[in-house]
Amino acid sequence: MAVVLRPLGLGDLLTGVPALRAIRAAVPGHRLVLATTEALRPLAELVDAVDEVLPARELESLRWAGPPPELAVDLHGKGPASHRVVAALRPDRLLCFGSPGYPGPVWHPDEHEVARWCRLVTEGLGVPAHPDALDLAEPPLPPLVRSAALVHPGAAYPSRRWPADRFAAVARHLRAAGHDVRITGGPAEVGLAREVAEAAGLGEEAVLAGRTTSLELAAVVAAARVVVSGDTGVAHLASAYRRPSVVLFGPVPPALWGPPRRPQHVVLWHGDVHGGTGDPWGTTVDPALAAVTVDEVTAALEHIVALRATPRPGAVPDPG
């Protein structure tokens, strides 16, 4: 048995997929249990390396009733608080980044999130880990809409939210170009999505925010023509399904959280001249993100919207 800890957000889950696949390759005879949030269970079950999902909460003890696992891996953080969570399982072997009382590879704060966890597994288990192995299985349900241009204005904190009126301008541009524009978001983002839709001249049917489960949202993204969003979970879904995307960065740079280098993913980032890395939990829009203009986004969309997604082995035909 191998237990892996990663009870964080959607983007965290998806950026950890290459490391999960590498762990599976390192211990092919083990049952791999992913400790993540109950909300992410439907998406975690789409990861081919995962055999079982164990409900977990950030930095809380795991409800583990079985014998000590042969391997426990901390994909949560640099420790020591998260290290203690997995160490409490009394595994035969614990893999984590080094911190007081816990030997392990050195944590590099300027490392890309995907590369960081791949390196942990490679150095700790001696297997190659491929940062581009981000693909997610197709959800086992039909999408609510196909070939839509998805505009996702929400983000967890105000510092990561590009202004709503600019998202509306982008949505108007996409609509004028003949796209079926839909505004996505979670239950807490319905008001924001409606604001963007109304300002863009779209009807209520264009608002998918609050109307989709996590699995339904994944299905819509997997079938999308193009996705435009800030640095949030939906951007990582676009990477997982190789859908054309434009991602607006700030305050965190793409060097830490950006999509893989593929022609269908475009990142916009002005942190090099607007303060560099800012506060990802800030209460006002970050200057680097605010520096991104509507014209930049629409130009990027025009550049990639005609591109077809890179085929994935076993994937359904490109809906674009």
Tab-separated table of C-alpha atoms in Angstrom:
chain	number	residue	atom	x	y	z
A	1	MET	CA	0.000	0.000	0.000
A	2	ALA	CA	1.195	3.517	-0.841
A	3	VAL	CA	-0.488	6.626	0.566
A	4	VAL	CA	-0.015	10.047	-1.038
A	5	LEU	CA	-1.082	13.273	0.692
A	6	ARG	CA	-2.425	16.191	-1.387
A	7	PRO	CA	-5.637	17.644	0.124
A	8	LEU	CA	-5.509	21.066	-1.531
A	9	GLY	CA	-7.267	22.756	-4.461
A	10	LEU	CA	-8.088	21.713	-8.007
A	11	GLY	CA	-4.923	23.214	-9.485
A	12	ASP	CA	-2.844	21.496	-6.810
A	13	LEU	CA	-4.400	18.132	-7.630
A	14	LEU	CA	-3.779	18.510	-11.358
A	15	THR	CA	-0.200	19.737	-11.026
A	16	GLY	CA	0.520	16.669	-8.896
A	17	VAL	CA	-0.633	14.180	-11.544
A	18	PRO	CA	2.823	13.590	-13.121
A	19	ALA	CA	4.274	12.834	-9.684
A	20	LEU	CA	1.406	10.444	-8.954
A	21	ARG	CA	2.115	8.598	-12.185
A	22	ALA	CA	5.786	8.358	-11.282
A	23	ILE	CA	4.941	6.952	-7.838
A	24	ARG	CA	2.732	4.351	-9.501
A	25	ALA	CA	5.656	3.388	-11.772
A	26	ALA	CA	7.963	3.112	-8.756
A	27	VAL	CA	5.658	0.764	-6.818
A	28	PRO	CA	3.558	-1.024	-9.443
A	29	GLY	CA	2.519	-3.765	-7.058
A	30	HIS	CA	1.132	-1.378	-4.451
A	31	ARG	CA	-2.390	-0.072	-4.154
A	32	LEU	CA	-2.081	3.711	-4.429
A	33	VAL	CA	-4.323	5.710	-2.097
A	34	LEU	CA	-4.611	9.466	-2.663
A	35	ALA	CA	-5.560	11.486	0.412
A	36	THR	CA	-7.365	14.529	-0.959
A	37	THR	CA	-10.519	16.511	-0.306
A	38	GLU	CA	-13.907	14.886	-0.730
A	39	ALA	CA	-14.848	17.662	-3.165
A	40	LEU	CA	-12.060	16.579	-5.500
A	41	ARG	CA	-12.878	12.869	-5.368
A	42	PRO	CA	-14.658	12.797	-8.779
A	43	LEU	CA	-11.642	14.340	-10.509
A	44	ALA	CA	-9.057	12.360	-8.502
A	45	GLU	CA	-10.778	9.209	-9.714
A	46	LEU	CA	-9.974	10.260	-13.294
A	47	VAL	CA	-6.241	9.932	-12.563
A	48	ASP	CA	-5.179	6.535	-13.861
A	49	ALA	CA	-2.489	6.157	-11.188
A	50	VAL	CA	-4.983	6.366	-8.312
A	51	ASP	CA	-6.675	3.215	-7.002
A	52	GLU	CA	-8.524	4.739	-4.061
A	53	VAL	CA	-9.382	8.168	-2.676
A	54	LEU	CA	-9.120	8.790	1.063
A	55	PRO	CA	-11.063	11.879	2.194
A	56	ALA	CA	-8.719	14.341	3.862
A	57	ARG	CA	-8.512	17.941	5.020
A	58	GLU	CA	-5.497	20.191	4.937
A	59	LEU	CA	-3.064	19.429	7.790
A	60	GLU	CA	-5.603	17.289	9.659
A	61	SER	CA	-4.950	13.720	10.768
A	62	LEU	CA	-5.941	11.042	8.283
A	63	ARG	CA	-8.662	8.578	9.165
A	64	TRP	CA	-6.577	5.524	8.396
A	65	ALA	CA	-7.837	2.187	9.721
A	66	GLY	CA	-5.534	-0.186	7.888
A	67	PRO	CA	-2.057	-1.421	8.698
A	68	PRO	CA	0.887	0.942	8.209
A	69	PRO	CA	1.517	1.497	4.498
A	70	GLU	CA	4.769	0.425	2.897
A	71	LEU	CA	5.196	3.927	1.468
A	72	ALA	CA	3.786	7.349	2.365
A	73	VAL	CA	4.513	10.425	0.243
A	74	ASP	CA	3.937	14.025	1.269
A	75	LEU	CA	2.896	15.954	-1.860
A	76	HIS	CA	1.418	18.699	0.303
A	77	GLY	CA	4.275	20.990	1.229
A	78	LYS	CA	7.769	21.437	2.616
A	79	GLY	CA	6.805	20.477	6.168
A	80	PRO	CA	7.102	19.809	8.949
A	81	ALA	CA	3.337	20.074	9.673
A	82	SER	CA	2.298	18.041	6.631
A	83	HIS	CA	5.165	15.595	7.203
A	84	ARG	CA	3.713	14.790	10.608
A	85	VAL	CA	0.365	13.887	9.015
A	86	VAL	CA	1.877	11.147	6.864
A	87	ALA	CA	4.455	10.102	9.464
A	88	ALA	CA	1.576	9.366	11.847
A	89	LEU	CA	0.645	6.441	9.582
A	90	ARG	CA	3.951	4.809	10.624
A	91	PRO	CA	4.887	3.868	7.060
A	92	ASP	CA	7.825	1.606	6.294
A	93	ARG	CA	9.173	4.468	4.199
A	94	LEU	CA	8.330	8.175	4.224
A	95	LEU	CA	9.147	10.374	1.237
A	96	CYS	CA	9.080	14.120	1.785
A	97	PHE	CA	11.154	17.239	1.339
A	98	GLY	CA	13.790	17.755	3.972
A	99	SER	CA	12.892	19.667	7.128
A	100	PRO	CA	13.973	19.427	10.778
A	101	GLY	CA	13.607	15.813	11.820
A	102	TYR	CA	12.662	14.661	8.322
A	103	PRO	CA	15.447	13.886	5.844
A	104	GLY	CA	14.723	14.362	2.169
A	105	PRO	CA	15.500	16.357	-0.964
A	106	VAL	CA	16.009	20.108	-0.698
A	107	TRP	CA	12.986	22.357	-1.296
A	108	HIS	CA	13.572	25.051	-3.944
A	109	PRO	CA	11.085	27.943	-3.581
A	110	ASP	CA	11.574	29.117	-7.179
A	111	GLU	CA	10.764	25.725	-8.735
A	112	HIS	CA	7.686	25.150	-10.909
A	113	GLU	CA	4.983	23.312	-8.992
A	114	VAL	CA	4.888	20.381	-11.409
A	115	ALA	CA	8.668	20.026	-11.598
A	116	ARG	CA	9.003	20.230	-7.804
A	117	TRP	CA	6.948	17.119	-7.115
A	118	CYS	CA	8.407	15.257	-10.056
A	119	ARG	CA	11.880	15.897	-8.639
A	120	LEU	CA	10.825	14.695	-5.183
A	121	VAL	CA	9.727	11.368	-6.641
A	122	THR	CA	12.710	11.021	-8.954
A	123	GLU	CA	15.249	11.740	-6.227
A	124	GLY	CA	13.400	9.772	-3.580
A	125	LEU	CA	12.256	6.702	-5.515
A	126	GLY	CA	14.748	6.613	-8.365
A	127	VAL	CA	12.231	6.663	-11.214
A	128	PRO	CA	11.808	9.183	-14.026
A	129	ALA	CA	8.904	11.592	-13.717
A	130	HIS	CA	7.639	13.432	-16.772
A	131	PRO	CA	6.288	16.957	-16.078
A	132	ASP	CA	4.211	16.919	-19.268
A	133	ALA	CA	2.248	13.832	-18.146
A	134	LEU	CA	-0.676	16.008	-17.021
A	135	ASP	CA	-3.465	14.369	-19.013
A	136	LEU	CA	-6.705	13.460	-17.290
A	137	ALA	CA	-9.182	10.789	-18.415
A	138	GLU	CA	-12.338	11.982	-20.133
A	139	PRO	CA	-15.219	12.358	-17.625
A	140	PRO	CA	-17.750	9.515	-17.898
A	141	LEU	CA	-20.617	11.811	-18.861
A	142	PRO	CA	-21.506	13.966	-21.867
A	143	PRO	CA	-20.646	17.690	-21.646
A	144	LEU	CA	-23.460	20.181	-21.178
A	145	VAL	CA	-22.096	22.045	-24.191
A	146	ARG	CA	-19.501	21.297	-26.849
A	147	SER	CA	-17.074	23.554	-28.699
A	148	ALA	CA	-17.830	26.529	-26.473
A	149	ALA	CA	-15.532	29.447	-25.772
A	150	LEU	CA	-15.255	29.390	-21.992
A	151	VAL	CA	-14.649	32.574	-20.028
A	152	HIS	CA	-13.813	31.949	-16.367
A	153	PRO	CA	-13.635	35.240	-14.413
A	154	GLY	CA	-13.325	33.833	-10.902
A	155	ALA	CA	-10.361	33.035	-8.679
A	156	ALA	CA	-9.933	32.206	-5.018
A	157	TYR	CA	-8.664	35.675	-4.013
A	158	PRO	CA	-9.192	39.216	-5.361
A	159	SER	CA	-5.504	39.626	-6.200
A	160	ARG	CA	-5.908	36.889	-8.824
A	161	ARG	CA	-9.125	38.236	-10.383
A	162	TRP	CA	-8.819	40.244	-13.561
A	163	PRO	CA	-11.540	42.967	-13.602
A	164	ALA	CA	-15.011	41.749	-14.540
A	165	ASP	CA	-15.531	44.470	-17.148
A	166	ARG	CA	-12.447	43.248	-19.012
A	167	PHE	CA	-13.646	39.664	-18.987
A	168	ALA	CA	-16.937	40.988	-20.356
A	169	ALA	CA	-15.097	42.773	-23.162
A	170	VAL	CA	-13.331	39.526	-24.050
A	171	ALA	CA	-16.642	37.662	-24.010
A	172	ARG	CA	-18.155	40.290	-26.347
A	173	HIS	CA	-15.201	39.859	-28.696
A	174	LEU	CA	-15.663	36.095	-28.762
A	175	ARG	CA	-19.394	36.415	-29.322
A	176	ALA	CA	-18.856	38.875	-32.184
A	177	ALA	CA	-16.464	36.364	-33.741
A	178	GLY	CA	-19.267	33.789	-33.786
A	179	HIS	CA	-18.350	31.676	-30.782
A	180	ASP	CA	-20.768	30.047	-28.369
A	181	VAL	CA	-19.600	31.853	-25.231
A	182	ARG	CA	-20.227	30.401	-21.790
A	183	ILE	CA	-19.253	31.867	-18.413
A	184	THR	CA	-18.038	29.278	-15.927
A	185	GLY	CA	-17.515	29.405	-12.188
A	186	GLY	CA	-18.290	27.771	-8.882
A	187	PRO	CA	-21.364	28.281	-6.673
A	188	ALA	CA	-19.768	31.293	-4.969
A	189	GLU	CA	-19.072	32.925	-8.345
A	190	VAL	CA	-22.593	32.986	-9.786
A	191	GLY	CA	-22.982	36.712	-9.171
A	192	LEU	CA	-19.672	37.488	-10.854
A	193	ALA	CA	-20.505	35.255	-13.813
A	194	ARG	CA	-23.895	36.927	-14.259
A	195	GLU	CA	-22.267	40.349	-14.098
A	196	VAL	CA	-19.841	39.379	-16.858
A	197	ALA	CA	-22.565	37.782	-18.980
A	198	GLU	CA	-24.881	40.787	-18.693
A	199	ALA	CA	-22.118	43.255	-19.542
A	200	ALA	CA	-21.201	41.085	-22.539
A	201	GLY	CA	-24.774	41.029	-23.814
A	202	LEU	CA	-25.194	37.314	-23.147
A	203	GLY	CA	-28.354	35.646	-21.902
A	204	GLU	CA	-28.835	33.679	-18.721
A	205	GLU	CA	-28.268	30.434	-20.628
A	206	ALA	CA	-24.641	31.461	-21.131
A	207	VAL	CA	-23.977	31.298	-17.384
A	208	LEU	CA	-22.744	27.852	-16.355
A	209	ALA	CA	-21.425	29.065	-12.987
A	210	GLY	CA	-23.179	27.279	-10.157
A	211	ARG	CA	-24.840	24.843	-12.570
A	212	THR	CA	-22.042	22.294	-12.930
A	213	THR	CA	-20.485	19.745	-10.640
A	214	SER	CA	-16.714	19.436	-10.746
A	215	LEU	CA	-17.076	16.480	-13.109
A	216	GLU	CA	-19.491	18.367	-15.369
A	217	LEU	CA	-17.135	21.336	-15.471
A	218	ALA	CA	-14.278	19.035	-16.459
A	219	ALA	CA	-16.425	17.600	-19.249
A	220	VAL	CA	-17.230	21.091	-20.549
A	221	VAL	CA	-13.548	22.060	-20.506
A	222	ALA	CA	-12.560	18.807	-22.219
A	223	ALA	CA	-14.979	19.641	-25.041
A	224	ALA	CA	-14.219	23.385	-25.229
A	225	ARG	CA	-12.961	25.229	-28.277
A	226	VAL	CA	-10.960	27.669	-26.148
A	227	VAL	CA	-10.618	28.687	-22.494
A	228	VAL	CA	-9.688	32.098	-21.099
A	229	SER	CA	-9.106	32.479	-17.364
A	230	GLY	CA	-6.827	33.684	-14.651
A	231	ASP	CA	-4.341	31.441	-12.876
A	232	THR	CA	-6.885	29.079	-11.357
A	233	GLY	CA	-8.102	25.484	-11.501
A	234	VAL	CA	-9.878	25.808	-14.836
A	235	ALA	CA	-6.588	26.789	-16.471
A	236	HIS	CA	-5.095	23.521	-15.236
A	237	LEU	CA	-8.095	21.599	-16.580
A	238	ALA	CA	-7.390	23.161	-19.984
A	239	SER	CA	-3.832	21.842	-19.733
A	240	ALA	CA	-5.047	18.411	-18.608
A	241	TYR	CA	-7.311	18.182	-21.677
A	242	ARG	CA	-4.941	20.013	-24.050
A	243	ARG	CA	-7.546	22.611	-24.923
A	244	PRO	CA	-6.413	25.956	-26.366
A	245	SER	CA	-6.191	28.462	-23.523
A	246	VAL	CA	-5.171	31.992	-22.644
A	247	VAL	CA	-4.126	32.326	-19.004
A	248	LEU	CA	-3.727	35.706	-17.294
A	249	PHE	CA	-1.026	35.647	-14.623
A	250	GLY	CA	-0.551	37.749	-11.533
A	251	PRO	CA	0.484	37.893	-8.775
A	252	VAL	CA	2.146	34.462	-9.117
A	253	PRO	CA	4.338	34.108	-12.228
A	254	PRO	CA	3.881	31.379	-14.849
A	255	ALA	CA	7.402	30.177	-14.037
A	256	LEU	CA	5.845	28.691	-10.877
A	257	TRP	CA	2.346	27.687	-11.987
A	258	GLY	CA	2.121	28.115	-15.759
A	259	PRO	CA	0.875	25.550	-18.278
A	260	PRO	CA	3.290	23.301	-20.148
A	261	ARG	CA	5.057	24.785	-23.154
A	262	ARG	CA	2.618	23.862	-25.893
A	263	PRO	CA	1.509	26.029	-28.820
A	264	GLN	CA	-2.152	25.977	-27.761
A	265	HIS	CA	-1.480	27.520	-24.327
A	266	VAL	CA	-0.674	31.240	-24.155
A	267	VAL	CA	0.317	32.981	-20.927
A	268	LEU	CA	0.160	36.736	-20.318
A	269	TRP	CA	2.380	38.091	-17.550
A	270	HIS	CA	3.759	41.552	-16.754
A	271	GLY	CA	5.345	40.874	-13.380
A	272	ASP	CA	8.784	41.592	-14.757
A	273	VAL	CA	7.898	45.291	-14.915
A	274	HIS	CA	5.114	45.438	-12.327
A	275	GLY	CA	6.609	44.172	-9.102
A	276	GLY	CA	7.358	40.519	-9.791
A	277	THR	CA	5.710	37.968	-7.507
A	278	GLY	CA	2.986	39.610	-5.403
A	279	ASP	CA	0.560	38.440	-2.740
A	280	PRO	CA	-1.560	35.513	-4.011
A	281	TRP	CA	-3.961	36.048	-1.100
A	282	GLY	CA	-4.282	39.817	-1.569
A	283	THR	CA	-7.539	41.768	-1.322
A	284	THR	CA	-7.058	43.894	-4.456
A	285	VAL	CA	-6.112	42.988	-7.997
A	286	ASP	CA	-2.358	42.550	-8.356
A	287	PRO	CA	-0.560	45.197	-10.470
A	288	ALA	CA	0.948	42.547	-12.765
A	289	LEU	CA	-2.493	41.133	-13.502
A	290	ALA	CA	-4.050	44.579	-13.853
A	291	ALA	CA	-1.416	45.398	-16.483
A	292	VAL	CA	-2.853	42.763	-18.826
A	293	THR	CA	-5.060	44.511	-21.401
A	294	VAL	CA	-8.169	43.375	-23.222
A	295	ASP	CA	-6.381	43.860	-26.549
A	296	GLU	CA	-3.622	41.479	-25.451
A	297	VAL	CA	-6.147	38.803	-24.549
A	298	THR	CA	-8.157	39.129	-27.749
A	299	ALA	CA	-4.974	39.074	-29.835
A	300	ALA	CA	-3.855	35.908	-28.066
A	301	LEU	CA	-7.261	34.333	-28.635
A	302	GLU	CA	-7.150	35.152	-32.315
A	303	HIS	CA	-3.718	33.542	-32.474
A	304	ILE	CA	-4.716	30.219	-30.924
A	305	VAL	CA	-8.421	29.805	-31.590
A	306	ALA	CA	-7.786	28.194	-34.977
A	307	LEU	CA	-5.318	25.712	-33.509
A	308	ARG	CA	-6.573	22.216	-32.930
A	309	ALA	CA	-5.655	20.599	-29.628
A	310	THR	CA	-2.737	18.204	-29.681
A	311	PRO	CA	-4.224	14.682	-29.996
A	312	ARG	CA	-4.019	12.561	-26.883
A	313	PRO	CA	-3.783	8.768	-27.018
A	314	GLY	CA	-7.309	7.381	-26.774
A	315	ALA	CA	-8.922	10.821	-26.761
A	316	VAL	CA	-12.210	11.582	-28.496
A	317	PRO	CA	-11.935	13.553	-31.745
A	318	ASP	CA	-11.148	17.233	-31.278
A	319	PRO	CA	-14.507	19.042	-30.895
A	320	GLY	CA	-12.982	22.187	-32.349
